[in-house]
Short mmCIF file of N, CA, C and O in Angstrom, two decimals:
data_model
loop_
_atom_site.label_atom_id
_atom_site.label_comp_id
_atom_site.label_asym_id
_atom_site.label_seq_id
_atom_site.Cartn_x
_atom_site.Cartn_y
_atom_site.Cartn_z
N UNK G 296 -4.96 53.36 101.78
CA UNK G 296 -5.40 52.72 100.56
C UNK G 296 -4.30 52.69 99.50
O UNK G 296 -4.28 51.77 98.69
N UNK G 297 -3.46 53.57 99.47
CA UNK G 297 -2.17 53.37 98.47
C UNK G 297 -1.37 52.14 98.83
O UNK G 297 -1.23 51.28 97.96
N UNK G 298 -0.91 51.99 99.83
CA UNK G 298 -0.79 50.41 100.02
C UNK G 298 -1.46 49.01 99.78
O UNK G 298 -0.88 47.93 99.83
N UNK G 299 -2.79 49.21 99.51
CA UNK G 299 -3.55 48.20 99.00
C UNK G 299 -3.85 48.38 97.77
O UNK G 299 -4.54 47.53 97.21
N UNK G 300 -3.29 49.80 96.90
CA UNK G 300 -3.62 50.00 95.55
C UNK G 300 -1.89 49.13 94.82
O UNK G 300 -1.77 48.46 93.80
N UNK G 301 -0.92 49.49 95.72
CA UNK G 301 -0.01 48.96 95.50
C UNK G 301 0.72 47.53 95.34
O UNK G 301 1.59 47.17 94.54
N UNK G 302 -0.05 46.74 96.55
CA UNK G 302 -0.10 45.47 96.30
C UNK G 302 -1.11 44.54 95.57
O UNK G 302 -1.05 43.34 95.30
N UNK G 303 -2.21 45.65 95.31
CA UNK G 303 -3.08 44.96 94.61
C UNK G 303 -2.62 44.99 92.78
O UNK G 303 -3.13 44.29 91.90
N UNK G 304 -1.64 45.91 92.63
CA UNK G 304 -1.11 46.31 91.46
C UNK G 304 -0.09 45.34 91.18
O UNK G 304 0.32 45.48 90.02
N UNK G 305 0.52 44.36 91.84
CA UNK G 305 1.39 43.49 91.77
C UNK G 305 1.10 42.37 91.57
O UNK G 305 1.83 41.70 90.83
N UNK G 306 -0.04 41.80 92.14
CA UNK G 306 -1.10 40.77 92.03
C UNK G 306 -1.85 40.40 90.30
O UNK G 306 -2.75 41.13 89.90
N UNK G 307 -1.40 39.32 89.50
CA UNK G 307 -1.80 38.77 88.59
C UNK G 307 -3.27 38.82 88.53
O UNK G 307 -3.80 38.26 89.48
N UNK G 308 -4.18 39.42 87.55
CA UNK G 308 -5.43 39.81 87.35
C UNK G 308 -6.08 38.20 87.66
O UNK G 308 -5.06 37.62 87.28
N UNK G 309 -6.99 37.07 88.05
CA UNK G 309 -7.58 36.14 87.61
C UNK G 309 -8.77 36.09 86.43
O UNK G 309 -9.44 35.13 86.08
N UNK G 310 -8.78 37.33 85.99
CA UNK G 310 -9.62 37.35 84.99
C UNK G 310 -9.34 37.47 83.60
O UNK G 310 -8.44 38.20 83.19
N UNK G 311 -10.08 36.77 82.83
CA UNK G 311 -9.14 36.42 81.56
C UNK G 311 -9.41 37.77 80.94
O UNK G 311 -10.24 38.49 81.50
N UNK G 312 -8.82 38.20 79.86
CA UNK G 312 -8.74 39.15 78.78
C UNK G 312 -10.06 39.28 78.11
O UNK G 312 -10.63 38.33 77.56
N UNK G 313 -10.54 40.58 78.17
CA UNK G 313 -11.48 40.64 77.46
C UNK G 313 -12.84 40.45 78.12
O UNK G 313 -13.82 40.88 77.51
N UNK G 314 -13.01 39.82 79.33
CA UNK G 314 -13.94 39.05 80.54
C UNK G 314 -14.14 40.53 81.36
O UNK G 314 -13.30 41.34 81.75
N UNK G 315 -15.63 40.54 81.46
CA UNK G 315 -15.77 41.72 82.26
C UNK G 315 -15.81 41.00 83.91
O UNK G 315 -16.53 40.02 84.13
N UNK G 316 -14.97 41.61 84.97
CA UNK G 316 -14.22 41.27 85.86
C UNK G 316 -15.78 41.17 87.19
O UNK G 316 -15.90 40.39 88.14
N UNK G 317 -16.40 41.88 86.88
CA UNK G 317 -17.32 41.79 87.64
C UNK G 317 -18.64 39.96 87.47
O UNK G 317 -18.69 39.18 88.42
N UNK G 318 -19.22 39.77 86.55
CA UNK G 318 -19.54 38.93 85.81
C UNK G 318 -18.52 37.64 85.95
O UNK G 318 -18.74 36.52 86.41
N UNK G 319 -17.62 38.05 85.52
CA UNK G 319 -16.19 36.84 85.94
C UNK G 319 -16.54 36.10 87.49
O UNK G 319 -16.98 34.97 87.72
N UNK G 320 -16.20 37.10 88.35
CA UNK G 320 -16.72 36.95 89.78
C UNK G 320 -17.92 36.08 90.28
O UNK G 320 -17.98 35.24 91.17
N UNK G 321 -18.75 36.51 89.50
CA UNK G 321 -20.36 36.05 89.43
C UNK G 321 -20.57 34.84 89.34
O UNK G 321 -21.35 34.08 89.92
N UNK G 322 -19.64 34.67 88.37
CA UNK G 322 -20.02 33.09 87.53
C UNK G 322 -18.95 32.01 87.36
O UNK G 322 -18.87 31.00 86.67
N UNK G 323 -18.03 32.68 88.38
CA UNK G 323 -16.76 31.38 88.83
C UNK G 323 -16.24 31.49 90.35
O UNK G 323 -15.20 31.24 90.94
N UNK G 324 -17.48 31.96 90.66
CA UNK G 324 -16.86 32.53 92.42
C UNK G 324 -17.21 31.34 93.42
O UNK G 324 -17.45 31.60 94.60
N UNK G 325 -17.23 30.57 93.14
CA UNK G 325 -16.95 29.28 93.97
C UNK G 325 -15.47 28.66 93.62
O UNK G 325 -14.83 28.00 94.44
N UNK G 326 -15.04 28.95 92.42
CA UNK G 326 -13.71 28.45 92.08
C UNK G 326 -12.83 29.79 92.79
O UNK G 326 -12.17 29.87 93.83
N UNK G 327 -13.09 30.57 91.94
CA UNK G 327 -12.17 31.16 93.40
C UNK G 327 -12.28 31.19 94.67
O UNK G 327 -11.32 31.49 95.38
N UNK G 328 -12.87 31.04 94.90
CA UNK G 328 -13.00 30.51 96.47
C UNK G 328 -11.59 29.87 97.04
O UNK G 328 -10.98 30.27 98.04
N UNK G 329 -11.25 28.87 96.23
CA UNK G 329 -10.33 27.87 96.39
C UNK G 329 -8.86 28.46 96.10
O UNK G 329 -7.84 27.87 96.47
N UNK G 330 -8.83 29.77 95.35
CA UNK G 330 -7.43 30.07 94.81
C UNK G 330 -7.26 31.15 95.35
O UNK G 330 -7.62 32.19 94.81
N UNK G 331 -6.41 31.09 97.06
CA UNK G 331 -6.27 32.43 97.52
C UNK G 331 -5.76 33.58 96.66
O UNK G 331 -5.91 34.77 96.90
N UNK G 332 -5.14 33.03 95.61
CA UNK G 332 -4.50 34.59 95.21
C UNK G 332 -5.65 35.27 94.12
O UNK G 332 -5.51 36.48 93.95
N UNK G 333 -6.39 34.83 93.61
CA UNK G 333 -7.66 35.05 92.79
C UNK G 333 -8.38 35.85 93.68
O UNK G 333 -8.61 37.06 93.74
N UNK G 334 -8.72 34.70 94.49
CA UNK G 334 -9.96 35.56 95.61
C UNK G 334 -9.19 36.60 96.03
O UNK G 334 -9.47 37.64 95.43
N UNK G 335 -8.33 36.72 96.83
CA UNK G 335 -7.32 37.88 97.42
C UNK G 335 -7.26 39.47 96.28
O UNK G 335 -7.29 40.67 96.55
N UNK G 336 -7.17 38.70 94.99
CA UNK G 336 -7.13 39.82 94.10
C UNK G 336 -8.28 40.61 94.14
O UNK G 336 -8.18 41.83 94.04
N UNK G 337 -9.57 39.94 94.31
CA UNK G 337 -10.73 40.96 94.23
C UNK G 337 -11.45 41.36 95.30
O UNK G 337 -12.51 41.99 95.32
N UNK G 338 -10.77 40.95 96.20
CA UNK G 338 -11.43 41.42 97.95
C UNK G 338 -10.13 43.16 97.48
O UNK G 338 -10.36 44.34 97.25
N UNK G 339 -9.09 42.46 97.53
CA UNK G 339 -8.68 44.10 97.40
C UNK G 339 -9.10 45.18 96.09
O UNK G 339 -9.11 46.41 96.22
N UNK G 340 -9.46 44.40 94.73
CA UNK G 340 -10.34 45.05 93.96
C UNK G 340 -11.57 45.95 94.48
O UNK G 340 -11.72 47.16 94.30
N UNK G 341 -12.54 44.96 95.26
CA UNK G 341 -13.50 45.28 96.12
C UNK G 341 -13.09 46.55 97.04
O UNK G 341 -13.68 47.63 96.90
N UNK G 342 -11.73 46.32 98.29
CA UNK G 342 -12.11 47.97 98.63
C UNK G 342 -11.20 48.95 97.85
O UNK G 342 -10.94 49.97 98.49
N UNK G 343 -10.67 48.86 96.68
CA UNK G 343 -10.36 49.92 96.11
C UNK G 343 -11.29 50.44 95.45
O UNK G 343 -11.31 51.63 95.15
N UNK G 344 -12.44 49.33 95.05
CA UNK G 344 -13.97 50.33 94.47
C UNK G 344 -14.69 50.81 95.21
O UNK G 344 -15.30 51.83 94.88
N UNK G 345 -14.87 50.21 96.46
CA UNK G 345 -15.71 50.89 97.52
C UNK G 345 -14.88 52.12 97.87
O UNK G 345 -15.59 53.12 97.78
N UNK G 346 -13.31 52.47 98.32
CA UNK G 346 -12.54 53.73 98.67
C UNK G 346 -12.59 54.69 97.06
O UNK G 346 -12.22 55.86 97.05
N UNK G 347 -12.94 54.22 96.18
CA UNK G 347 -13.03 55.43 94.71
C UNK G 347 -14.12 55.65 95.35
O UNK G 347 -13.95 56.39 96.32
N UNK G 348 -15.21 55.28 95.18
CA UNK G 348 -16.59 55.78 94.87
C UNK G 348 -16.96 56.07 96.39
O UNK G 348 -18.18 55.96 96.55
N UNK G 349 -16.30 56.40 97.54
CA UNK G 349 -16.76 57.00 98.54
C UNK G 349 -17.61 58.08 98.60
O UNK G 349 -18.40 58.28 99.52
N UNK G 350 -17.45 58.80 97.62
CA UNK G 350 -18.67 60.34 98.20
C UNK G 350 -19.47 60.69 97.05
O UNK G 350 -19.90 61.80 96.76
N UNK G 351 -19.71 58.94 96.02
CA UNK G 351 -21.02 58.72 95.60
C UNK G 351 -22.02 58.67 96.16
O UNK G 351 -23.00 59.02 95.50
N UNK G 352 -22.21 58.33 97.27
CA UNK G 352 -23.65 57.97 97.72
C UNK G 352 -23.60 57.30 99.15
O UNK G 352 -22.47 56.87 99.40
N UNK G 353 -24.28 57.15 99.88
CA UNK G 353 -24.26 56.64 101.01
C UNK G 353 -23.91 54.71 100.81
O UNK G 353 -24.08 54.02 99.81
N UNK G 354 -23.44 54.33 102.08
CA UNK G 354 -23.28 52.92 101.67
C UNK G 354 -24.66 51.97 100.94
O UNK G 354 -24.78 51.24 99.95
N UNK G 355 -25.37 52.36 101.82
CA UNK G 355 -27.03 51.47 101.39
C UNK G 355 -27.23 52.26 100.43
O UNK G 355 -28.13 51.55 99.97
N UNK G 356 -27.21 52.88 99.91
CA UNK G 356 -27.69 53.08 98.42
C UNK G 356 -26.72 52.59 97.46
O UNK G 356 -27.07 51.81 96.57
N UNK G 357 -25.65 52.94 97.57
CA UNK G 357 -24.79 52.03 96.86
C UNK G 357 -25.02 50.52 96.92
O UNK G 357 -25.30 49.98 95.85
N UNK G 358 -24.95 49.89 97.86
CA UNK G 358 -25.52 48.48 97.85
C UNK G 358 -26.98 48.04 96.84
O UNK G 358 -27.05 47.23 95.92
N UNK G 359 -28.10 48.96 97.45
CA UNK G 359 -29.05 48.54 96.80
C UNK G 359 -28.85 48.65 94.91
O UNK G 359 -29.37 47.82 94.17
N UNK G 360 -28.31 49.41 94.56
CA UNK G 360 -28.08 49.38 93.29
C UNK G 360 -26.66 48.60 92.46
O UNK G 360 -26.15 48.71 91.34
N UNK G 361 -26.41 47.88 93.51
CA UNK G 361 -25.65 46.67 93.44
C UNK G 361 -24.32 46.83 93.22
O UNK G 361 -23.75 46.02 92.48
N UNK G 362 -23.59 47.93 93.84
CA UNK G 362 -22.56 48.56 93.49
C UNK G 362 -21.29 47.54 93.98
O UNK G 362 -20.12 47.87 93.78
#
């Protein structure tokens, strides 16, 4: 995961300033769709939150509460 914390650290945020990044996702995620380096940014966002919060909770509970 330090290698994906690393290149994900190099990678230009697609989310504007101030924009909560999750919500961002939500409500323009068909446009990123289209901009590999956008989308790319938050698939590796994605498992650097899933590898933090590992020994929160089991996966399905994490899911169900929409983690």
């Amino acid at each position: 995961m330090a290698a994906v914390r690393t290149v994900w650290e190099t990678m230009s945020s697609p989310v504007p300033l101030g924009a909560d990044r999750v919500t961002y996702f939500q409500d323009n995620h068909s446009a990123l769709l289209s901009d590999p380096s956008a989308y790319g940014w938050y698939q590796l966002r994605m498992f650097l939150d899933a590898w933090d919060r590992r020994d929160e909770d089991d996966f399905r509970t994490l899911l169900a509460a929409g983690a």
